[in-house]
Amino acid sequence: MPAPRRLVVEADGGSRGNPGPAGYGAVVLDPLDTATLAEAAEYIGVATNNVAEYRGLIAGLKAVRDLFPDTPVQVRVRMDSKLVVEQMSGRWKIKHPDMKPLAEEAARILPASSVTYEWIPRAENKHADRLANEAMDAGGRGEQWDPGASTADMETTRTRVLHEQQPPSGPPGDAAAGAARVRAALAAARPATAAPQADSADAPQVGWGSAPDLGAPATFVLLRHGETALTPEKRFSGSGGSDPELSATGRQQAARAAEAFAARGTVQEIVSSPLRRCRETAEAVAGRLGLEVRIEDGLRETDFGAWEGLTFAEVRERHGADLTAWLASPDVAPTGGGESFAEVAERVSAARDRLIALHAGRTALLVTHVTPIKTLVRLALGAPPESLFRMELSPASVSTVAYYADGNPSLRLLNDTSHLR
């Protein structure tokens, strides 16, 4: 029996909105000379990042099967999606119902013994990333990806040559330096992540060109819960560990927020995360305003897995490689089966849509956590995932986002703590 043909598949997927207009890219490479043997890309309509990434994997594996239908192969799949790599390697459970049939389809294409999976930083996955962005750009024009017009192979070759000319920075194993390099590369590698431009007749108008009367928006006043005992120590405190109560300081902060909202008289509804620190904060405001508190599970904090209760320094010491990967990609979950920021964004955006429908034209107070608030702000601004690391949210701070009937959100306030002074 002949030796198997060794191949590399690099795959990626993206969604401009998550969920939003989505596409995937995949490339089959000869590992000896990195020659491109096949490329695939497709605009797939509205989908999440994870769905698009799985579709990219499936396309890459099918391309191998079509190239070598009668030849044994040994395929190394390289992806920057920690979720897909860990799930297809069998180390993580597949929790989301949309992912299961995609994973099963991918597993059926080639024998399991002939495929291995490797996570790589996004900066090393530029060929597939560019193909995915070309597909999304084509979708924005109402077209499908044209392989004849693709420049992904050319641009990736040029980038690889330039990269090889520059020595790495930072000492080996330096998690902070590694994360900084990956973030810089990510920023340089994704220039086309803005939403595709619609025809001017169909595009919602904003700013000075906005319609004169869009009606009252659904306005979400976003209140971060007050302090707990873990807050001053800056420990990871999500939804997967203990459920701490407010500290004495946190209760004072909640009381001051309640007084401020009573003075303003604008809040008409109150919605809270199910976690105790949020419910206690929300109940303090509700008692002052005479309103009921409705619980929305989608507003809970990220599940930080094995990092719950640890400081950043402790996580870096115990789980350094996982922390570096987490800082580099929104698809990477904390150690021990926590939630990735991509998964959090998916459930927060679903909760947002439900709440917009329920509170159209009204002002609702949403009492929640750091990650959900930052995610709502990020999505409102159309900012990239790494912007989550560039926002500061103090305990009991207030931010505000309004959602208009034309689909345009407006960030009105961020991290206001004037009511606490």
Short mmCIF file of C-alpha atoms in Angstrom, two decimals:
data_model
loop_
_atom_site.label_atom_id
_atom_site.label_comp_id
_atom_site.label_asym_id
_atom_site.label_seq_id
_atom_site.Cartn_x
_atom_site.Cartn_y
_atom_site.Cartn_z
CA MET A 1 0.00 0.00 0.00
CA PRO A 2 1.46 3.39 -0.98
CA ALA A 3 2.39 5.91 1.70
CA PRO A 4 -0.38 8.44 2.30
CA ARG A 5 -0.16 11.81 0.60
CA ARG A 6 0.49 14.43 3.27
CA LEU A 7 -1.57 17.63 3.00
CA VAL A 8 -2.42 20.72 5.00
CA VAL A 9 -5.88 22.27 5.11
CA GLU A 10 -6.23 25.82 6.43
CA ALA A 11 -9.80 27.02 6.96
CA ASP A 12 -11.56 30.04 8.39
CA GLY A 13 -14.95 31.65 8.54
CA GLY A 14 -16.29 35.05 9.50
CA SER A 15 -19.50 36.86 10.26
CA ARG A 16 -19.93 40.62 10.12
CA GLY A 17 -22.27 40.98 13.07
CA ASN A 18 -22.18 37.46 14.58
CA PRO A 19 -24.75 36.59 13.46
CA GLY A 20 -24.57 38.61 10.26
CA PRO A 21 -23.43 38.34 6.63
CA ALA A 22 -21.03 35.40 6.70
CA GLY A 23 -18.59 33.54 4.53
CA TYR A 24 -15.84 30.94 4.69
CA GLY A 25 -12.52 30.22 3.06
CA ALA A 26 -10.39 27.08 2.82
CA VAL A 27 -7.12 26.20 1.13
CA VAL A 28 -5.36 22.87 0.54
CA LEU A 29 -1.56 23.11 0.66
CA ASP A 30 1.38 20.86 -0.07
CA PRO A 31 3.34 20.94 3.21
CA LEU A 32 6.70 20.47 1.46
CA ASP A 33 6.66 23.69 -0.56
CA THR A 34 3.39 25.33 0.70
CA ALA A 35 2.10 25.28 -2.88
CA THR A 36 -1.63 25.93 -3.15
CA LEU A 37 -3.43 22.86 -4.50
CA ALA A 38 -7.02 24.10 -4.13
CA GLU A 39 -9.00 27.05 -2.80
CA ALA A 40 -12.65 27.26 -1.77
CA ALA A 41 -14.76 30.17 -0.55
CA GLU A 42 -18.47 30.93 -0.35
CA TYR A 43 -20.83 33.60 0.93
CA ILE A 44 -23.41 31.74 3.05
CA GLY A 45 -25.85 34.50 4.03
CA VAL A 46 -26.57 35.31 7.66
CA ALA A 47 -24.78 33.00 10.09
CA THR A 48 -22.51 33.03 13.15
CA ASN A 49 -18.72 32.93 13.15
CA ASN A 50 -18.74 29.35 14.43
CA VAL A 51 -21.09 28.11 11.71
CA ALA A 52 -18.95 29.80 9.05
CA GLU A 53 -15.78 28.25 10.49
CA TYR A 54 -17.29 24.77 10.41
CA ARG A 55 -18.44 25.35 6.83
CA GLY A 56 -14.87 26.33 5.95
CA LEU A 57 -13.56 23.11 7.50
CA ILE A 58 -16.10 21.04 5.56
CA ALA A 59 -15.16 22.77 2.30
CA GLY A 60 -11.44 22.14 2.89
CA LEU A 61 -11.92 18.45 3.65
CA LYS A 62 -14.19 18.01 0.62
CA ALA A 63 -11.55 19.66 -1.55
CA VAL A 64 -9.00 17.07 -0.38
CA ARG A 65 -11.42 14.24 -1.12
CA ASP A 66 -12.10 15.63 -4.61
CA LEU A 67 -8.40 16.13 -5.35
CA PHE A 68 -7.34 12.65 -4.25
CA PRO A 69 -10.39 10.35 -4.46
CA ASP A 70 -8.32 7.16 -4.80
CA THR A 71 -5.20 8.09 -2.86
CA PRO A 72 -4.72 7.60 0.87
CA VAL A 73 -4.10 10.95 2.56
CA GLN A 74 -2.89 12.26 5.88
CA VAL A 75 -4.36 15.72 6.50
CA ARG A 76 -3.30 18.27 9.08
CA VAL A 77 -6.07 20.83 9.59
CA ARG A 78 -4.86 24.22 10.82
CA MET A 79 -7.47 26.70 12.10
CA ASP A 80 -7.55 29.71 14.40
CA SER A 81 -10.88 28.56 15.84
CA LYS A 82 -10.07 26.93 19.16
CA LEU A 83 -13.71 25.84 19.37
CA VAL A 84 -13.65 23.85 16.11
CA VAL A 85 -10.19 22.39 16.74
CA GLU A 86 -11.02 21.22 20.27
CA GLN A 87 -14.46 19.88 19.34
CA MET A 88 -13.23 17.98 16.27
CA SER A 89 -10.31 16.60 18.31
CA GLY A 90 -12.82 15.24 20.81
CA ARG A 91 -11.51 17.23 23.76
CA TRP A 92 -14.51 19.55 24.07
CA LYS A 93 -18.16 18.62 24.07
CA ILE A 94 -20.35 20.07 21.34
CA LYS A 95 -23.04 21.95 23.24
CA HIS A 96 -24.69 24.09 20.57
CA PRO A 97 -27.32 22.30 18.46
CA ASP A 98 -26.24 24.17 15.30
CA MET A 99 -22.70 22.81 15.63
CA LYS A 100 -23.51 19.10 16.02
CA PRO A 101 -24.67 18.34 12.46
CA LEU A 102 -21.78 20.36 11.03
CA ALA A 103 -19.23 18.46 13.14
CA GLU A 104 -20.82 15.16 12.13
CA GLU A 105 -20.68 16.12 8.45
CA ALA A 106 -17.01 17.08 8.74
CA ALA A 107 -16.19 13.80 10.47
CA ARG A 108 -17.76 11.75 7.65
CA ILE A 109 -15.74 13.23 4.77
CA LEU A 110 -12.43 11.45 5.46
CA PRO A 111 -11.49 8.61 7.82
CA ALA A 112 -10.95 9.93 11.32
CA SER A 113 -7.49 8.35 11.50
CA SER A 114 -6.35 10.42 8.52
CA VAL A 115 -7.13 13.87 9.96
CA THR A 116 -5.45 15.74 12.81
CA TYR A 117 -6.25 19.24 14.07
CA GLU A 118 -3.96 22.07 15.12
CA TRP A 119 -4.86 25.48 16.54
CA ILE A 120 -2.87 28.40 15.09
CA PRO A 121 -3.00 32.15 15.81
CA ARG A 122 -5.16 34.11 13.40
CA ALA A 123 -2.05 35.86 12.06
CA GLU A 124 -0.90 32.47 10.68
CA ASN A 125 -4.22 31.79 8.96
CA LYS A 126 -4.22 34.75 6.56
CA HIS A 127 -4.80 32.80 3.35
CA ALA A 128 -8.09 31.26 4.51
CA ASP A 129 -9.04 34.50 6.31
CA ARG A 130 -8.60 36.51 3.12
CA LEU A 131 -10.68 33.99 1.16
CA ALA A 132 -13.47 34.28 3.75
CA ASN A 133 -13.37 38.06 3.53
CA GLU A 134 -13.41 37.94 -0.27
CA ALA A 135 -16.53 35.76 -0.04
CA MET A 136 -18.21 38.19 2.37
CA ASP A 137 -17.26 41.14 0.14
CA ALA A 138 -18.81 39.35 -2.83
CA GLY A 139 -21.95 38.67 -0.82
CA GLY A 140 -22.19 42.39 -0.04
CA ARG A 141 -22.30 43.02 -3.78
CA GLY A 142 -25.00 40.40 -4.28
CA GLU A 143 -22.52 37.99 -5.87
CA GLN A 144 -20.67 34.80 -5.06
CA TRP A 145 -16.89 34.48 -4.74
CA ASP A 146 -15.02 34.35 -8.05
CA PRO A 147 -11.84 32.24 -7.86
CA GLY A 148 -10.50 34.00 -10.94
CA ALA A 149 -10.56 37.36 -9.14
CA SER A 150 -9.02 36.13 -5.88
CA THR A 151 -5.75 37.63 -4.65
CA ALA A 152 -5.56 35.57 -1.47
CA ASP A 153 -2.72 33.31 -2.62
CA MET A 154 -0.65 36.23 -3.92
CA GLU A 155 -1.14 38.38 -0.80
CA THR A 156 -0.45 35.51 1.59
CA THR A 157 2.79 34.63 -0.17
CA ARG A 158 3.93 38.26 0.04
CA THR A 159 3.01 38.46 3.72
CA ARG A 160 4.81 35.18 4.48
CA VAL A 161 8.02 36.50 2.91
CA LEU A 162 7.82 39.76 4.86
CA HIS A 163 7.09 37.88 8.10
CA GLU A 164 10.09 35.59 7.65
CA GLN A 165 12.34 38.65 7.36
CA GLN A 166 11.37 39.94 10.82
CA PRO A 167 12.61 38.29 14.04
CA PRO A 168 10.03 37.52 16.73
CA SER A 169 9.80 39.94 19.64
CA GLY A 170 9.73 39.07 23.31
CA PRO A 171 11.34 36.13 25.09
CA PRO A 172 10.17 32.57 24.32
CA GLY A 173 7.07 31.71 26.30
CA ASP A 174 6.29 35.34 27.14
CA ALA A 175 2.48 35.23 27.18
CA ALA A 176 2.05 39.01 27.20
CA ALA A 177 4.42 39.52 24.26
CA GLY A 178 2.78 36.69 22.35
CA ALA A 179 -0.68 38.12 22.89
CA ALA A 180 0.51 41.57 21.82
CA ARG A 181 2.03 40.19 18.60
CA VAL A 182 -1.13 38.28 17.75
CA ARG A 183 -3.33 41.30 18.43
CA ALA A 184 -1.17 43.52 16.23
CA ALA A 185 -1.26 40.95 13.46
CA LEU A 186 -4.99 40.53 13.84
CA ALA A 187 -5.52 44.27 13.46
CA ALA A 188 -3.34 44.32 10.34
CA ALA A 189 -4.84 41.18 8.85
CA ARG A 190 -8.49 42.12 9.04
CA PRO A 191 -8.88 45.42 7.22
CA ALA A 192 -12.09 44.25 5.56
CA THR A 193 -14.18 43.36 8.59
CA ALA A 194 -16.52 46.33 8.30
CA ALA A 195 -20.05 45.49 7.24
CA PRO A 196 -20.52 45.35 3.46
CA GLN A 197 -21.88 48.52 1.89
CA ALA A 198 -25.45 48.31 0.69
CA ASP A 199 -26.80 50.25 -2.28
CA SER A 200 -27.50 53.82 -1.26
CA ALA A 201 -31.22 53.41 -1.81
CA ASP A 202 -31.38 50.53 0.67
CA ALA A 203 -28.81 51.61 3.28
CA PRO A 204 -30.20 52.94 6.59
CA GLN A 205 -29.30 56.59 7.02
CA VAL A 206 -27.39 57.85 10.01
CA GLY A 207 -26.03 61.11 11.36
CA TRP A 208 -26.92 64.33 9.52
CA GLY A 209 -28.66 62.38 6.79
CA SER A 210 -30.99 60.51 9.14
CA ALA A 211 -34.73 60.49 8.66
CA PRO A 212 -36.52 63.27 10.58
CA ASP A 213 -38.72 60.96 12.63
CA LEU A 214 -37.80 57.38 13.44
CA GLY A 215 -40.03 57.19 16.48
CA ALA A 216 -38.94 56.54 20.05
CA PRO A 217 -36.11 53.98 20.21
CA ALA A 218 -35.84 51.02 22.52
CA THR A 219 -33.37 52.46 25.04
CA PHE A 220 -31.28 50.13 27.19
CA VAL A 221 -29.72 51.66 30.27
CA LEU A 222 -26.93 49.21 31.10
CA LEU A 223 -26.07 49.05 34.80
CA ARG A 224 -23.16 46.94 35.92
CA HIS A 225 -23.82 45.29 39.29
CA GLY A 226 -22.21 46.65 42.43
CA GLU A 227 -19.04 45.34 44.01
CA THR A 228 -18.66 41.86 45.49
CA ALA A 229 -15.78 40.62 47.62
CA LEU A 230 -14.04 39.47 44.42
CA THR A 231 -14.26 42.81 42.59
CA PRO A 232 -11.47 44.81 44.32
CA GLU A 233 -9.07 41.87 43.87
CA LYS A 234 -9.85 41.76 40.13
CA ARG A 235 -10.63 38.05 40.16
CA PHE A 236 -12.43 36.28 37.34
CA SER A 237 -16.04 36.11 38.47
CA GLY A 238 -18.39 34.67 35.89
CA SER A 239 -21.36 32.35 35.78
CA GLY A 240 -19.48 29.08 36.23
CA GLY A 241 -18.16 29.47 39.77
CA SER A 242 -19.60 30.74 43.01
CA ASP A 243 -22.46 33.22 42.91
CA PRO A 244 -21.22 35.97 45.25
CA GLU A 245 -23.48 38.49 46.92
CA LEU A 246 -22.93 42.23 46.98
CA SER A 247 -20.45 43.50 49.53
CA ALA A 248 -21.30 46.39 51.86
CA THR A 249 -19.75 48.73 49.28
CA GLY A 250 -21.76 47.08 46.53
CA ARG A 251 -25.01 47.58 48.42
CA GLN A 252 -24.19 51.27 48.87
CA GLN A 253 -23.48 51.56 45.15
CA ALA A 254 -26.81 49.92 44.31
CA ALA A 255 -28.63 52.33 46.66
CA ARG A 256 -26.99 55.35 45.03
CA ALA A 257 -27.86 54.07 41.57
CA ALA A 258 -31.46 53.61 42.71
CA GLU A 259 -31.61 57.21 43.92
CA ALA A 260 -30.20 58.48 40.65
CA PHE A 261 -32.73 56.55 38.55
CA ALA A 262 -35.56 57.74 40.79
CA ALA A 263 -34.45 61.34 40.24
CA ARG A 264 -34.32 60.91 36.48
CA GLY A 265 -37.69 59.16 36.25
CA THR A 266 -36.97 57.60 32.85
CA VAL A 267 -36.72 53.87 33.58
CA GLN A 268 -39.93 51.99 32.73
CA GLU A 269 -38.80 48.35 32.94
CA ILE A 270 -36.07 46.46 34.81
CA VAL A 271 -34.38 43.31 33.47
CA SER A 272 -31.61 41.46 35.29
CA SER A 273 -29.08 38.71 34.85
CA PRO A 274 -30.03 35.67 36.95
CA LEU A 275 -26.84 35.91 39.02
CA ARG A 276 -27.17 37.06 42.61
CA ARG A 277 -25.05 40.21 42.43
CA CYS A 278 -27.19 41.52 39.58
CA ARG A 279 -30.50 40.52 41.15
CA GLU A 280 -29.56 42.30 44.38
CA THR A 281 -28.58 45.42 42.45
CA ALA A 282 -31.74 45.31 40.35
CA GLU A 283 -33.97 44.76 43.38
CA ALA A 284 -32.49 47.83 45.08
CA VAL A 285 -33.49 49.94 42.08
CA ALA A 286 -36.84 48.21 41.65
CA GLY A 287 -37.75 48.82 45.29
CA ARG A 288 -37.06 52.53 44.88
CA LEU A 289 -38.97 52.80 41.58
CA GLY A 290 -41.86 50.47 42.43
CA LEU A 291 -41.15 48.16 39.48
CA GLU A 292 -40.83 44.41 39.05
CA VAL A 293 -37.59 42.69 38.02
CA ARG A 294 -37.68 40.37 35.01
CA ILE A 295 -34.87 37.81 34.66
CA GLU A 296 -33.11 37.32 31.30
CA ASP A 297 -30.68 34.40 31.24
CA GLY A 298 -28.90 35.77 28.18
CA LEU A 299 -27.51 38.61 30.31
CA ARG A 300 -25.46 36.35 32.58
CA GLU A 301 -21.69 36.76 32.73
CA THR A 302 -19.19 34.63 30.80
CA ASP A 303 -18.45 31.19 32.19
CA PHE A 304 -14.72 31.44 32.90
CA GLY A 305 -14.30 27.70 33.51
CA ALA A 306 -11.26 26.79 35.59
CA TRP A 307 -10.29 30.46 35.85
CA GLU A 308 -13.20 31.33 38.14
CA GLY A 309 -11.97 33.01 41.31
CA LEU A 310 -8.39 33.45 40.04
CA THR A 311 -6.55 36.67 39.30
CA PHE A 312 -5.10 37.34 35.85
CA ALA A 313 -1.60 36.68 37.21
CA GLU A 314 -2.69 33.34 38.70
CA VAL A 315 -4.26 32.29 35.39
CA ARG A 316 -1.10 33.25 33.51
CA GLU A 317 0.98 31.16 35.92
CA ARG A 318 -1.26 28.08 35.81
CA HIS A 319 -2.71 28.19 32.29
CA GLY A 320 -0.33 30.42 30.34
CA ALA A 321 -0.79 28.87 26.89
CA ASP A 322 -4.58 28.86 27.21
CA LEU A 323 -4.56 32.50 28.35
CA THR A 324 -2.44 33.55 25.36
CA ALA A 325 -4.83 31.79 22.98
CA TRP A 326 -7.83 33.39 24.71
CA LEU A 327 -6.34 36.87 24.37
CA ALA A 328 -5.67 36.23 20.69
CA SER A 329 -9.05 34.93 19.54
CA PRO A 330 -12.72 35.47 20.50
CA ASP A 331 -13.36 31.82 19.59
CA VAL A 332 -11.14 30.46 22.36
CA ALA A 333 -12.80 29.47 25.64
CA PRO A 334 -11.13 29.58 29.07
CA THR A 335 -9.59 26.38 30.40
CA GLY A 336 -12.02 23.73 31.55
CA GLY A 337 -14.94 24.22 29.18
CA GLY A 338 -15.82 27.86 29.77
CA GLU A 339 -17.42 30.15 27.20
CA SER A 340 -15.61 31.93 24.40
CA PHE A 341 -16.40 35.58 23.75
CA ALA A 342 -17.92 34.50 20.42
CA GLU A 343 -20.38 32.24 22.25
CA VAL A 344 -21.19 35.02 24.71
CA ALA A 345 -21.79 37.44 21.82
CA GLU A 346 -24.20 34.99 20.23
CA ARG A 347 -26.40 34.64 23.30
CA VAL A 348 -26.16 38.34 24.23
CA SER A 349 -27.21 39.41 20.74
CA ALA A 350 -30.15 36.98 20.89
CA ALA A 351 -31.17 38.44 24.26
CA ARG A 352 -30.78 41.95 22.85
CA ASP A 353 -33.13 41.16 19.97
CA ARG A 354 -35.73 39.67 22.31
CA LEU A 355 -35.57 42.69 24.59
CA ILE A 356 -35.77 45.19 21.72
CA ALA A 357 -38.97 43.51 20.56
CA LEU A 358 -40.40 43.60 24.09
CA HIS A 359 -39.42 47.19 24.89
CA ALA A 360 -39.73 49.05 21.59
CA GLY A 361 -40.23 52.75 22.27
CA ARG A 362 -39.50 52.32 25.99
CA THR A 363 -36.56 52.66 28.37
CA ALA A 364 -35.43 49.48 30.08
CA LEU A 365 -32.78 49.15 32.76
CA LEU A 366 -30.61 46.09 32.10
CA VAL A 367 -28.63 45.04 35.17
CA THR A 368 -25.82 42.82 34.01
CA HIS A 369 -22.05 42.24 33.93
CA VAL A 370 -18.86 43.49 32.31
CA THR A 371 -18.78 41.17 29.29
CA PRO A 372 -22.45 41.50 28.26
CA ILE A 373 -22.29 45.31 28.55
CA LYS A 374 -19.05 45.53 26.58
CA THR A 375 -20.51 43.15 24.00
CA LEU A 376 -23.63 45.27 23.53
CA VAL A 377 -21.46 48.38 23.14
CA ARG A 378 -19.11 46.61 20.73
CA LEU A 379 -21.95 45.36 18.56
CA ALA A 380 -23.61 48.79 18.57
CA LEU A 381 -20.39 50.39 17.31
CA GLY A 382 -19.53 47.60 14.88
CA ALA A 383 -16.18 47.33 16.67
CA PRO A 384 -13.92 44.24 16.39
CA PRO A 385 -13.81 41.63 19.18
CA GLU A 386 -10.48 42.87 20.54
CA SER A 387 -12.23 46.11 21.57
CA LEU A 388 -13.54 44.17 24.58
CA PHE A 389 -10.07 44.52 26.09
CA ARG A 390 -10.03 48.29 25.50
CA MET A 391 -13.06 49.35 27.52
CA GLU A 392 -13.22 50.11 31.23
CA LEU A 393 -16.42 49.40 33.15
CA SER A 394 -16.50 50.31 36.84
CA PRO A 395 -18.79 48.62 39.38
CA ALA A 396 -22.29 50.14 39.31
CA SER A 397 -21.41 52.19 36.22
CA VAL A 398 -24.05 53.21 33.69
CA SER A 399 -23.89 52.96 29.89
CA THR A 400 -26.73 53.57 27.44
CA VAL A 401 -27.53 52.28 23.95
CA ALA A 402 -30.62 53.26 21.94
CA TYR A 403 -31.97 51.07 19.12
CA TYR A 404 -33.94 52.86 16.39
CA ALA A 405 -36.56 51.49 14.04
CA ASP A 406 -34.22 51.66 11.03
CA GLY A 407 -31.88 49.18 12.69
CA ASN A 408 -29.25 51.71 13.72
CA PRO A 409 -28.07 51.64 17.35
CA SER A 410 -26.69 54.74 19.03
CA LEU A 411 -24.24 54.66 21.95
CA ARG A 412 -25.23 57.53 24.24
CA LEU A 413 -23.20 56.90 27.39
CA LEU A 414 -20.32 54.72 28.56
CA ASN A 415 -19.04 53.97 32.09
CA ASP A 416 -20.76 56.89 33.84
CA THR A 417 -20.13 56.82 37.60
CA SER A 418 -21.23 60.37 38.46
CA HIS A 419 -24.11 59.02 40.59
CA LEU A 420 -21.60 57.34 42.91
CA ARG A 421 -19.71 60.51 43.80
#
